[in-house]
Every structure is written in C-alpha cells, then in structure tokens.
mmCIF file of C-alpha atoms in Angstrom:
data_model
loop_
_atom_site.group_PDB
_atom_site.id
_atom_site.type_symbol
_atom_site.label_atom_id
_atom_site.label_comp_id
_atom_site.label_asym_id
_atom_site.label_seq_id
_atom_site.Cartn_x
_atom_site.Cartn_y
_atom_site.Cartn_z
ATOM 1 C CA MET A 470 30.689 -67.950 47.337
ATOM 2 C CA ILE A 471 28.181 -64.400 47.418
ATOM 3 C CA SER A 472 28.804 -62.357 44.400
ATOM 4 C CA SER A 473 28.915 -58.546 45.638
ATOM 5 C CA HIS A 474 28.220 -57.611 41.810
ATOM 6 C CA SER A 475 24.526 -60.240 42.001
ATOM 7 C CA SER A 476 22.511 -58.071 40.346
ATOM 8 C CA SER A 477 23.591 -55.000 42.214
ATOM 9 C CA ILE A 478 22.976 -52.228 39.701
ATOM 10 C CA ILE A 479 24.959 -49.055 40.808
ATOM 11 C CA LYS A 480 25.380 -45.211 40.419
ATOM 12 C CA SER A 481 27.507 -43.027 41.567
ATOM 13 C CA ALA A 482 28.174 -39.115 41.235
ATOM 14 C CA SER A 483 31.424 -37.114 42.148
ATOM 15 C CA ALA A 484 32.229 -33.668 43.153
ATOM 16 C CA SER A 485 35.744 -32.309 43.807
ATOM 17 C CA SER A 486 35.885 -28.648 45.514
ATOM 18 C CA THR A 487 39.309 -28.808 45.264
ATOM 19 C CA PHE A 488 41.243 -26.753 43.257
ATOM 20 C CA PRO A 489 41.241 -23.535 41.376
ATOM 21 C CA PRO A 490 40.561 -22.637 38.825
ATOM 22 C CA SER A 491 36.991 -24.301 38.121
ATOM 23 C CA LEU A 492 34.738 -25.841 40.699
ATOM 24 C CA HIS A 493 33.793 -29.666 39.417
ATOM 25 C CA SER A 494 30.882 -30.663 41.646
ATOM 26 C CA LEU A 495 27.634 -32.228 41.925
ATOM 27 C CA ALA A 496 25.020 -29.781 40.646
ATOM 28 C CA PRO A 497 22.019 -29.554 43.385
ATOM 29 C CA SER A 498 18.995 -31.379 43.043
ATOM 30 C CA SER A 499 15.698 -29.890 42.345
ATOM 31 C CA SER A 500 14.550 -29.993 45.948
ATOM 32 C CA SER A 501 18.047 -28.356 47.192
ATOM 33 C CA SER A 502 16.741 -25.025 49.223
ATOM 34 C CA SER A 503 18.758 -22.472 47.645
ATOM 35 C CA SER A 504 19.259 -19.078 47.820
ATOM 36 C CA SER A 505 18.560 -15.891 45.241
ATOM 37 C CA SER A 506 21.850 -15.168 45.252
ATOM 38 C CA CYS A 507 22.953 -18.733 43.881
ATOM 39 C CA LEU A 508 24.590 -19.008 40.773
ATOM 40 C CA PRO A 509 22.990 -21.707 38.445
ATOM 41 C CA LEU A 510 25.846 -24.292 37.631
ATOM 42 C CA GLN A 511 25.463 -25.800 34.394
ATOM 43 C CA PRO A 512 26.180 -30.112 34.441
ATOM 44 C CA LYS A 513 29.340 -30.148 33.015
ATOM 45 C CA SER A 514 28.850 -34.103 31.287
ATOM 46 C CA ARG A 515 27.277 -36.081 32.430
ATOM 47 C CA ASN A 516 28.281 -40.034 31.781
ATOM 48 C CA PHE A 517 26.755 -43.624 31.673
ATOM 49 C CA ILE A 518 29.560 -46.105 31.385
ATOM 50 C CA SER A 519 27.993 -50.102 31.515
ATOM 51 C CA LEU A 520 30.197 -51.613 34.003
ATOM 52 C CA LYS A 521 30.322 -55.957 33.622
ATOM 53 C CA PRO A 522 27.382 -57.615 33.860
ATOM 54 C CA SER A 523 26.036 -58.739 36.873
ATOM 55 C CA ALA A 524 25.367 -62.338 37.734
ATOM 56 C CA PRO A 525 22.144 -64.303 38.592
ATOM 57 C CA PHE A 526 21.710 -64.002 42.667
ATOM 58 C CA HIS A 527 21.436 -67.131 44.670
ATOM 59 C CA GLY A 528 17.983 -67.334 45.439
ATOM 60 C CA ASN A 529 14.585 -69.306 44.118
ATOM 61 C CA SER A 530 14.087 -66.588 42.012
ATOM 62 C CA SER A 531 16.028 -65.090 38.578
ATOM 63 C CA VAL A 532 16.825 -61.544 37.467
ATOM 64 C CA PRO A 533 18.132 -61.381 34.229
ATOM 65 C CA LEU A 534 21.808 -60.603 33.292
ATOM 66 C CA GLN A 535 22.526 -56.302 33.196
ATOM 67 C CA LYS A 536 24.682 -53.630 33.285
ATOM 68 C CA ARG A 537 25.497 -52.083 35.822
ATOM 69 C CA ASN A 538 25.794 -47.840 35.452
ATOM 70 C CA LEU A 539 27.855 -45.527 36.945
ATOM 71 C CA SER A 540 26.894 -41.674 37.030
ATOM 72 C CA VAL A 541 29.583 -38.780 37.110
ATOM 73 C CA VAL A 542 28.027 -35.755 36.753
ATOM 74 C CA SER A 543 30.296 -32.219 37.469
ATOM 75 C CA ALA A 544 29.666 -28.611 36.954
ATOM 76 C CA SER A 545 32.015 -25.369 36.753
ATOM 77 C CA LYS A 546 32.121 -21.626 38.097
ATOM 78 C CA SER A 547 33.698 -19.234 37.289
ATOM 79 C CA ASP A 548 36.717 -18.446 40.091
ATOM 80 C CA ASP A 549 36.858 -14.420 39.661
ATOM 81 C CA ARG A 550 36.178 -13.189 42.284
ATOM 82 C CA ASP A 551 37.474 -13.208 45.905
ATOM 83 C CA PRO A 552 36.019 -14.909 48.882
ATOM 84 C CA SER A 553 33.527 -13.530 50.628
ATOM 85 C CA SER A 554 33.608 -14.012 54.709
ATOM 86 C CA SER A 555 30.482 -15.412 55.137
ATOM 87 C CA PHE A 556 31.975 -18.295 52.839
ATOM 88 C CA ARG A 557 34.954 -18.319 54.934
ATOM 89 C CA GLY A 558 32.812 -19.168 58.241
ATOM 90 C CA GLY A 559 31.095 -21.686 55.842
ATOM 91 C CA GLU A 560 34.399 -23.475 54.943
ATOM 92 C CA SER A 561 34.922 -23.484 58.891
ATOM 93 C CA PHE A 562 32.008 -25.729 59.148
ATOM 94 C CA PHE A 563 32.340 -27.332 56.729
ATOM 95 C CA ARG A 564 35.905 -28.661 57.669
ATOM 96 C CA THR A 565 34.397 -29.313 61.250
ATOM 97 C CA VAL A 566 31.523 -31.808 59.574
ATOM 98 C CA LEU A 567 34.398 -33.859 58.155
ATOM 99 C CA GLN A 568 36.241 -33.770 61.142
ATOM 100 C CA SER A 569 33.764 -35.486 63.169
ATOM 101 C CA MET A 570 32.993 -37.880 60.302
ATOM 102 C CA GLU A 571 36.812 -38.694 59.689
ATOM 103 C CA ALA A 572 36.855 -39.301 64.134
ATOM 104 C CA VAL A 573 33.935 -41.944 63.378
ATOM 105 C CA TYR A 574 35.847 -43.728 60.600
ATOM 106 C CA LEU A 575 38.976 -43.816 61.865
ATOM 107 C CA ASN A 576 37.561 -45.003 65.590
ATOM 108 C CA ARG A 577 36.040 -48.044 63.426
ATOM 109 C CA ASN A 578 38.578 -48.686 61.021
ATOM 110 C CA PRO A 579 41.790 -49.390 62.653
ATOM 111 C CA THR A 580 43.095 -50.634 59.671
ATOM 112 C CA ALA A 581 43.026 -46.818 58.291
ATOM 113 C CA LYS A 582 43.908 -45.520 61.161
ATOM 114 C CA ALA A 583 47.562 -47.747 61.820
ATOM 115 C CA VAL A 584 47.780 -46.727 57.809
ATOM 116 C CA LEU A 585 47.229 -43.125 57.727
ATOM 117 C CA GLU A 586 50.013 -43.130 61.302
ATOM 118 C CA LEU A 587 52.486 -45.429 59.245
ATOM 119 C CA VAL A 588 52.519 -43.242 56.186
ATOM 120 C CA GLN A 589 51.777 -39.683 57.951
ATOM 121 C CA SER A 590 55.606 -40.959 60.186
ATOM 122 C CA SER A 591 57.598 -42.694 56.606
ATOM 123 C CA GLY A 592 59.538 -39.186 55.707
ATOM 124 C CA ASN A 593 57.301 -37.059 58.231
ATOM 125 C CA ASN A 594 54.451 -36.821 54.978
ATOM 126 C CA GLN A 595 51.891 -34.150 55.360
ATOM 127 C CA ILE A 596 48.630 -36.293 54.549
ATOM 128 C CA CYS A 597 45.789 -35.001 51.418
ATOM 129 C CA TYR A 598 42.857 -36.673 50.990
ATOM 130 C CA ASP A 599 42.353 -37.025 47.479
ATOM 131 C CA HIS A 600 38.646 -38.000 47.776
ATOM 132 C CA ILE A 601 36.223 -39.221 50.449
ATOM 133 C CA ALA A 602 33.559 -41.558 49.417
ATOM 134 C CA PHE A 603 29.901 -43.006 50.574
ATOM 135 C CA ARG A 604 26.961 -44.738 49.290
ATOM 136 C CA THR A 605 23.465 -45.318 49.353
ATOM 137 C CA PHE A 606 20.296 -46.671 48.446
ATOM 138 C CA GLY A 607 18.535 -44.917 45.192
ATOM 139 C CA LEU A 608 14.524 -44.875 45.930
ATOM 140 C CA LYS A 609 14.400 -41.545 44.210
ATOM 141 C CA ARG A 610 15.679 -39.087 41.217
ATOM 142 C CA LEU A 611 18.874 -37.628 42.440
ATOM 143 C CA ALA A 612 18.217 -39.165 46.162
ATOM 144 C CA LEU A 613 21.684 -39.677 46.545
ATOM 145 C CA LEU A 614 21.807 -35.666 46.252
ATOM 146 C CA GLU A 615 19.825 -34.754 49.562
ATOM 147 C CA GLY A 616 21.625 -33.449 52.733
ATOM 148 C CA LEU A 617 24.772 -35.205 52.177
ATOM 149 C CA VAL A 618 25.687 -33.072 49.286
ATOM 150 C CA ASP A 619 23.346 -30.069 50.773
ATOM 151 C CA VAL A 620 26.175 -29.611 52.997
ATOM 152 C CA TYR A 621 28.943 -30.514 51.461
ATOM 153 C CA LEU A 622 28.601 -28.228 48.979
ATOM 154 C CA LEU A 623 27.604 -25.814 51.322
ATOM 155 C CA SER A 624 24.456 -24.779 49.248
ATOM 156 C CA ILE A 625 26.837 -23.131 46.482
ATOM 157 C CA CYS A 626 26.114 -19.874 46.685
ATOM 158 C CA ASP A 627 27.978 -16.822 45.599
ATOM 159 C CA VAL A 628 30.936 -18.154 46.189
ATOM 160 C CA THR A 629 34.699 -19.269 44.876
ATOM 161 C CA PHE A 630 36.213 -22.197 46.122
ATOM 162 C CA SER A 631 39.580 -20.419 46.758
ATOM 163 C CA PHE A 632 40.484 -21.636 49.788
ATOM 164 C CA HIS A 633 43.298 -21.092 51.520
ATOM 165 C CA TYR A 634 45.046 -24.408 51.827
ATOM 166 C CA PRO A 635 47.053 -24.224 55.418
ATOM 167 C CA ASP A 636 50.781 -24.503 55.795
ATOM 168 C CA GLY A 637 51.512 -28.302 57.582
ATOM 169 C CA GLY A 638 46.800 -28.731 57.244
ATOM 170 C CA SER A 639 46.753 -32.514 56.837
ATOM 171 C CA GLY A 640 43.844 -34.839 56.241
ATOM 172 C CA VAL A 641 40.729 -32.465 56.335
ATOM 173 C CA ASN A 642 42.268 -29.936 57.614
ATOM 174 C CA GLY A 643 44.915 -29.508 54.247
ATOM 175 C CA PRO A 644 43.537 -29.430 50.532
ATOM 176 C CA LEU A 645 39.790 -30.260 50.741
ATOM 177 C CA PRO A 646 38.628 -33.760 49.281
ATOM 178 C CA ARG A 647 36.790 -34.557 46.002
ATOM 179 C CA VAL A 648 33.071 -36.403 47.311
ATOM 180 C CA PHE A 649 33.016 -39.766 45.545
ATOM 181 C CA ILE A 650 28.590 -40.829 46.410
ATOM 182 C CA SER A 651 27.632 -43.826 44.792
ATOM 183 C CA GLU A 652 23.643 -45.231 45.336
ATOM 184 C CA LEU A 653 22.651 -48.845 44.493
ATOM 185 C CA LEU A 654 19.922 -48.631 41.986
ATOM 186 C CA VAL A 655 17.477 -50.431 43.900
ATOM 187 C CA ASP A 656 14.590 -50.389 41.334
ATOM 188 C CA GLN A 657 16.346 -52.818 39.332
ATOM 189 C CA MET A 658 17.071 -55.164 42.771
ATOM 190 C CA SER A 659 15.146 -58.238 42.850
ATOM 191 C CA PRO A 660 11.122 -57.208 44.581
ATOM 192 C CA GLN A 661 12.295 -59.656 47.845
ATOM 193 C CA ILE A 662 15.400 -56.863 48.391
ATOM 194 C CA GLN A 663 13.727 -53.991 47.092
ATOM 195 C CA GLU A 664 10.937 -54.347 50.120
ATOM 196 C CA ILE A 665 13.604 -55.020 52.767
ATOM 197 C CA ILE A 666 15.674 -51.735 51.802
ATOM 198 C CA ARG A 667 12.029 -49.981 51.758
ATOM 199 C CA LYS A 668 11.251 -51.453 54.584
ATOM 200 C CA TYR A 669 13.670 -49.673 56.322
ATOM 201 C CA THR A 670 14.331 -46.131 54.282
ATOM 202 C CA GLU A 671 10.922 -45.111 54.572
ATOM 203 C CA THR A 672 10.560 -45.781 58.267
ATOM 204 C CA SER A 673 13.599 -43.347 58.658
ATOM 205 C CA GLY A 674 11.039 -40.184 57.738
ATOM 206 C CA SER A 675 12.935 -37.531 56.946
ATOM 207 C CA GLY A 676 16.266 -39.264 57.643
ATOM 208 C CA LYS A 677 18.022 -39.176 54.442
ATOM 209 C CA LYS A 678 17.970 -35.286 54.821
ATOM 210 C CA HIS A 679 20.176 -35.518 58.134
ATOM 211 C CA ALA A 680 22.610 -37.754 56.087
ATOM 212 C CA ALA A 681 25.854 -35.916 56.526
ATOM 213 C CA LEU A 682 24.708 -35.892 60.521
ATOM 214 C CA ALA A 683 24.119 -39.211 61.059
ATOM 215 C CA SER A 684 27.397 -39.656 59.152
ATOM 216 C CA ALA A 685 29.176 -37.322 62.181
ATOM 217 C CA LEU A 686 27.421 -39.184 64.674
ATOM 218 C CA GLY A 687 28.067 -42.599 63.727
ATOM 219 C CA SER A 688 24.530 -43.209 63.511
ATOM 220 C CA LEU A 689 22.108 -45.113 60.975
ATOM 221 C CA THR A 690 19.177 -43.185 60.122
ATOM 222 C CA TRP A 691 16.677 -46.262 60.199
ATOM 223 C CA GLY A 692 16.383 -49.005 63.141
ATOM 224 C CA LYS A 693 18.791 -51.671 63.159
ATOM 225 C CA PRO A 694 17.410 -54.525 60.856
ATOM 226 C CA LEU A 695 17.281 -58.574 61.286
ATOM 227 C CA TYR A 696 20.240 -60.541 60.668
ATOM 228 C CA SER A 697 18.198 -62.543 58.370
ATOM 229 C CA GLU A 698 17.683 -60.062 56.031
ATOM 230 C CA PHE A 699 20.987 -59.418 55.979
ATOM 231 C CA GLN A 700 21.757 -62.557 55.077
ATOM 232 C CA GLN A 701 19.381 -61.837 52.472
ATOM 233 C CA LEU A 702 20.557 -58.790 50.911
ATOM 234 C CA ALA A 703 24.401 -60.371 50.670
ATOM 235 C CA ARG A 704 22.879 -63.313 48.895
ATOM 236 C CA GLU A 705 21.787 -60.652 46.251
ATOM 237 C CA SER A 706 24.195 -57.503 46.636
ATOM 238 C CA GLU A 707 27.224 -57.078 49.344
ATOM 239 C CA TYR A 708 26.573 -53.207 48.365
ATOM 240 C CA ALA A 709 22.943 -53.384 49.551
ATOM 241 C CA ALA A 710 23.582 -55.256 52.806
ATOM 242 C CA TRP A 711 26.637 -53.238 53.847
ATOM 243 C CA THR A 712 24.679 -50.226 53.643
ATOM 244 C CA LEU A 713 22.104 -51.837 55.589
ATOM 245 C CA VAL A 714 24.553 -51.663 58.468
ATOM 246 C CA ASN A 715 26.955 -48.610 57.772
ATOM 247 C CA GLY A 716 24.322 -46.407 56.391
ATOM 248 C CA TYR A 717 25.829 -42.758 55.607
ATOM 249 C CA ALA A 718 29.288 -43.975 57.055
ATOM 250 C CA VAL A 719 32.691 -42.635 55.581
ATOM 251 C CA ASN A 720 32.605 -45.831 52.854
ATOM 252 C CA HIS A 721 36.865 -44.934 52.209
ATOM 253 C CA VAL A 722 38.658 -41.939 52.167
ATOM 254 C CA THR A 723 41.855 -42.195 49.621
ATOM 255 C CA ILE A 724 45.365 -40.712 50.201
ATOM 256 C CA SER A 725 46.468 -38.625 47.667
ATOM 257 C CA ILE A 726 49.786 -40.222 46.732
ATOM 258 C CA HIS A 727 51.303 -37.862 44.226
ATOM 259 C CA ARG A 728 51.040 -35.581 47.013
ATOM 260 C CA LEU A 729 53.743 -37.670 49.801
ATOM 261 C CA LYS A 730 56.922 -35.273 49.630
ATOM 262 C CA SER A 731 58.773 -39.163 50.544
ATOM 263 C CA GLN A 732 59.895 -42.057 48.486
ATOM 264 C CA LEU A 733 56.506 -42.912 49.042
ATOM 265 C CA ASN A 734 54.678 -41.016 46.509
ATOM 266 C CA ASN A 735 54.833 -43.905 43.958
ATOM 267 C CA ILE A 736 52.015 -45.802 44.123
ATOM 268 C CA LYS A 737 53.930 -49.199 43.633
ATOM 269 C CA SER A 738 55.936 -47.588 46.213
ATOM 270 C CA LEU A 739 53.248 -47.104 48.788
ATOM 271 C CA ASN A 740 51.616 -50.385 47.739
ATOM 272 C CA GLN A 741 54.799 -52.922 48.381
ATOM 273 C CA PHE A 742 55.449 -49.964 51.285
ATOM 274 C CA ILE A 743 51.904 -51.489 52.854
ATOM 275 C CA GLU A 744 52.256 -55.044 52.718
ATOM 276 C CA ASP A 745 55.778 -55.674 53.844
ATOM 277 C CA ASN A 746 54.218 -53.481 57.079
ATOM 278 C CA GLY A 747 51.568 -56.760 57.166
ATOM 279 C CA PHE A 748 48.559 -54.497 55.538
ATOM 280 C CA ARG A 749 46.567 -56.833 53.106
ATOM 281 C CA LEU A 750 46.078 -54.997 49.719
ATOM 282 C CA ASN A 751 42.373 -55.655 47.572
ATOM 283 C CA SER A 752 43.692 -57.654 44.564
ATOM 284 C CA GLU A 753 40.673 -57.535 42.909
ATOM 285 C CA GLY A 754 41.708 -57.300 39.407
ATOM 286 C CA GLY A 755 44.936 -57.112 40.651
ATOM 287 C CA VAL A 756 46.562 -55.093 43.533
ATOM 288 C CA LEU A 757 47.316 -51.693 41.387
ATOM 289 C CA LYS A 758 44.175 -50.894 38.899
ATOM 290 C CA VAL A 759 45.389 -48.516 36.412
ATOM 291 C CA SER A 760 42.915 -46.472 33.894
ATOM 292 C CA PRO A 761 42.804 -46.851 30.467
ATOM 293 C CA ASP A 762 44.694 -43.597 29.971
ATOM 294 C CA GLY A 763 47.178 -44.887 32.093
ATOM 295 C CA LEU A 764 47.085 -41.792 33.919
ATOM 296 C CA LEU A 765 44.431 -42.590 37.124
ATOM 297 C CA LEU A 766 46.510 -45.683 39.335
ATOM 298 C CA GLN A 767 44.022 -46.845 42.572
ATOM 299 C CA SER A 768 44.525 -49.457 44.897
ATOM 300 C CA SER A 769 43.555 -49.908 48.474
ATOM 301 C CA THR A 770 43.303 -52.564 51.395
ATOM 302 C CA VAL A 771 40.717 -54.922 52.726
ATOM 303 C CA ALA A 772 37.954 -53.974 54.459
ATOM 304 C CA ASP A 773 37.763 -53.878 58.413
ATOM 305 C CA SER A 774 35.280 -56.055 60.022
ATOM 306 C CA PHE A 775 33.278 -54.781 63.036
ATOM 307 C CA PRO A 776 30.479 -57.036 65.561
ATOM 308 C CA PHE A 777 27.192 -55.554 64.629
ATOM 309 C CA CYS A 778 24.171 -56.663 67.324
ATOM 310 C CA PHE A 779 21.405 -57.310 64.884
ATOM 311 C CA SER A 780 17.391 -56.383 66.064
ATOM 312 C CA ASP A 781 17.231 -59.824 66.755
ATOM 313 C CA GLY A 782 19.878 -60.406 69.389
ATOM 314 C CA VAL A 783 22.515 -61.634 67.219
ATOM 315 C CA THR A 784 25.614 -60.332 66.712
ATOM 316 C CA GLU A 785 28.090 -61.028 63.566
ATOM 317 C CA SER A 786 31.035 -59.509 62.544
ATOM 318 C CA VAL A 787 29.988 -57.766 59.153
ATOM 319 C CA PRO A 788 32.041 -55.519 57.162
ATOM 320 C CA CYS A 789 33.243 -52.209 57.706
ATOM 321 C CA SER A 790 35.381 -49.659 55.525
ATOM 322 C CA TYR A 791 39.074 -49.250 54.296
ATOM 323 C CA ILE A 792 41.505 -47.321 52.475
ATOM 324 C CA GLU A 793 42.466 -46.349 49.431
ATOM 325 C CA PHE A 794 45.652 -44.421 47.159
ATOM 326 C CA ALA A 795 45.415 -43.000 44.338
ATOM 327 C CA GLU A 796 48.316 -41.170 42.086
ATOM 328 C CA ARG A 797 47.317 -38.762 39.233
ATOM 329 C CA LEU A 798 49.553 -38.317 36.452
ATOM 330 C CA VAL A 799 49.968 -34.841 34.840
ATOM 331 C CA LEU A 800 47.987 -34.874 31.897
ATOM 332 C CA PRO A 801 49.938 -35.198 28.209
ATOM 333 C CA GLN A 802 49.589 -31.385 27.886
ATOM 334 C CA TYR A 803 51.016 -30.657 30.375
ATOM 335 C CA LYS A 804 54.509 -32.967 30.037
ATOM 336 C CA ASN A 805 57.042 -31.158 29.363
ATOM 337 C CA LEU A 806 56.467 -28.720 32.809
ATOM 338 C CA PRO A 807 58.979 -28.265 35.140
ATOM 339 C CA GLU A 808 58.653 -31.180 38.054
ATOM 340 C CA ALA A 809 58.258 -28.106 40.670
ATOM 341 C CA GLU A 810 55.586 -26.147 38.596
ATOM 342 C CA VAL A 811 53.086 -28.694 38.372
ATOM 343 C CA LYS A 812 49.790 -28.412 40.340
ATOM 344 C CA GLU A 813 46.556 -30.098 40.990
ATOM 345 C CA PHE A 814 44.719 -28.826 38.096
ATOM 346 C CA HIS A 815 48.103 -30.344 35.838
ATOM 347 C CA ARG A 816 47.083 -33.494 36.496
ATOM 348 C CA ARG A 817 44.088 -36.459 35.391
ATOM 349 C CA ASP A 818 41.314 -35.282 37.583
ATOM 350 C CA GLY A 819 37.809 -37.965 37.593
ATOM 351 C CA PHE A 820 36.525 -41.059 38.553
ATOM 352 C CA GLU A 821 37.493 -44.129 36.324
ATOM 353 C CA VAL A 822 34.701 -47.112 35.832
ATOM 354 C CA GLY A 823 36.223 -49.640 36.350
ATOM 355 C CA ASN A 824 38.879 -48.464 38.710
ATOM 356 C CA ALA A 825 35.732 -48.357 41.248
ATOM 357 C CA ASP A 826 33.851 -51.217 40.051
ATOM 358 C CA LYS A 827 36.892 -53.422 41.147
ATOM 359 C CA ILE A 828 37.797 -51.037 44.999
ATOM 360 C CA PHE A 829 34.371 -51.736 45.542
ATOM 361 C CA GLU A 830 35.616 -55.034 46.506
ATOM 362 C CA SER A 831 37.457 -54.129 49.124
ATOM 363 C CA THR A 832 34.622 -54.993 51.517
ATOM 364 C CA SER A 833 33.240 -57.918 49.616
ATOM 365 C CA LYS A 834 33.135 -61.156 51.476
ATOM 366 C CA GLU A 835 36.167 -63.061 49.040
ATOM 367 C CA GLN A 836 38.556 -59.909 50.149
ATOM 368 C CA LEU A 837 38.034 -60.279 53.902
ATOM 369 C CA THR A 838 38.278 -64.026 54.307
ATOM 370 C CA ARG A 839 40.889 -64.141 51.723
ATOM 371 C CA ARG A 840 44.768 -64.952 53.239
ATOM 372 C CA ALA A 841 47.912 -62.370 53.088
ATOM 373 C CA ALA A 842 49.573 -63.479 49.957
#
C-alpha cells in the first residue's frame, strides 16, 4: 500500500483576511517587494507542532522515522482607518484572481462542483468559503510565500481589510476566505526524491513567482514529468507526487458550514446529507475530524481523479482535488452571546494540525480506491 505519509515532511502556513477587527495573515518574505507606505507586520505566532511519525518508504534505501511539522504563522494589523480607493481596486483584482482559480478547480473536479451546487440548492444557501488551500515544494526558506502570497495579500500595504461583504455574495464573491498553504520539506526527503523534485522545479526558473498565475490558468510552471518518476515519488510521498502533476492548482476549497442558512448548518447533518446523495467522504481517522478543544469540526470528500499525459506518452489517472467542510464553534468566552449577535471573530479561528493531517488523506490512493460505505 502506498502511504502518503512516507517520509514526507510538511510545513504549512495560514493567512486570513476574512473579518475585522484584526488581520491574520502570512508575514511577507524578505524578498517580497514593498512600498515605503507598508506597515510592518509582526508575527502573532509561529507554532511548530509535531504530526504523527512517518513510515519508512518502499524502496532499497531507508529513511529514519521522522516527524512532520506544521508551521502556522499569523500577523495582526490595526483596523482603525477607512479602506483607501486604491485598495478597493486591489480587492477587485484579488477577487478576479480567485474567480479564475475557482473556475479551473470546478472544471477539473466534478465532485466539488456537484457538491457546491447541491448544498447551495438545498434551502437556497449562500456559500461562504472558510479557506482555500494549496500545496507547494519547500526548497528555500519561506519559498511558499513567494508568488501566491504576493497576490493573496496584495503586499498588505497601507490597507485595513475592512471589506464590504456583498449582499447575497456567494463563493469567491462573498466574504474573502482564509488561505492555507502547505509545503513539502524537500531537504528531508530521500536523495533520489530530492533529485527528481529539483530536476523540475529548477527548470521552471522564476516559475514559483508566477504561482498565482499558473493556478489561475491551470498550468504547471515546470515540464510534465515521466510516469516512472511520478510513481517513484508516490512510493515515498503521495503529497510529493500530487504536487508534481498538479503544481499550484487549488488543492481544496472549504465551505463554512456554520454560515449556511438551512438545516445543513450543522456539520453532522451536512455529512449525512452528502453521503445520502452518493458522495464519498474521507474516512481517515473517522469521517468527522474534531480539534482537541472540540471547537473546530472538519470533513472532506474523496478527491476526484483525472487523466494525465506524462512526458513519455503514458496516460494515467492521477488524483486531483476535493472539497472540505468546516464548522467553527463559538469560543467559550462568548457562549452567552445571543445567536443573532455572534460574528465570525467570536468563533474558533486558525487551523488544527491533527485535522489537517487527516484531511490531506483525501488525495491518497487508499481513499480513492476505497469502496463507498
């Protein structure tokens, strides 16, 4: 059996521009350009949290058992000024980029498209995205911040993120989602796997700086790999193999369940509804993934697959993307607030390492080949 955890060291970072009064975001890398009007962001937290140990990968070499680390970086900025006209233009551009990424995602993933339409049609729900997620190869310090975050955070120069939420806006036209970017720590992989990954990422030149554009166009920033190399990566890390053939494509979008207006605004009801309509949910660690504090509840479908034509002429089905669901419960200090007064910032924020580790399995061979319950 192929294990997606085999020797894969993964770090991820999160950013949120979803709601006031504070901005939770990735601090820009030192290589990012910025104007003199930029306000410096001080990291609110940087947490390295151990995930479960990796299993030895299949092959002639051996890699010692290691732990994967998830890095969550956030920053805050005051929100006491009115949005500038220049930023309103930036927001429009931002949404246009998101729309292009979403279009590619929905075109490649019929399950995600069908589930979104199904949930939206049930009670005329307005879909709000909790977050949009990407996978990357981490070959330099904070390499994952280049390109994607430059677009997502619009250089975070002299802006307040006090967005006007369009009435009736749904999906990328609703409240702006958080951003979740994970990276494979390539230096901790086997030498053979490192060689394959570097072979393609190094030929892409400055491609990583155009990650957002590649995602919006549904293109790779490196050449198509050999099928044998894809198989070799998959034996050690299915995460690595997925990233090699999908590049910077959206890995998943997440529906904010508690924002639904119908009876589906409870994740257990939503899960049952999804399964009753014939869709498979990721069963790794149980269908429902619950954070230790019990305030973040998540689930996801099994990824779709699509035919990929490798550079040696072989065409094989490879995993694509999936759709996730998240319910954020009210924080204990706000439990007595009347329901009508509860806002998004009264709810549990951030991401949970244990949940994310299991959600990643949505693209694993084990889940893709599992029969429906």
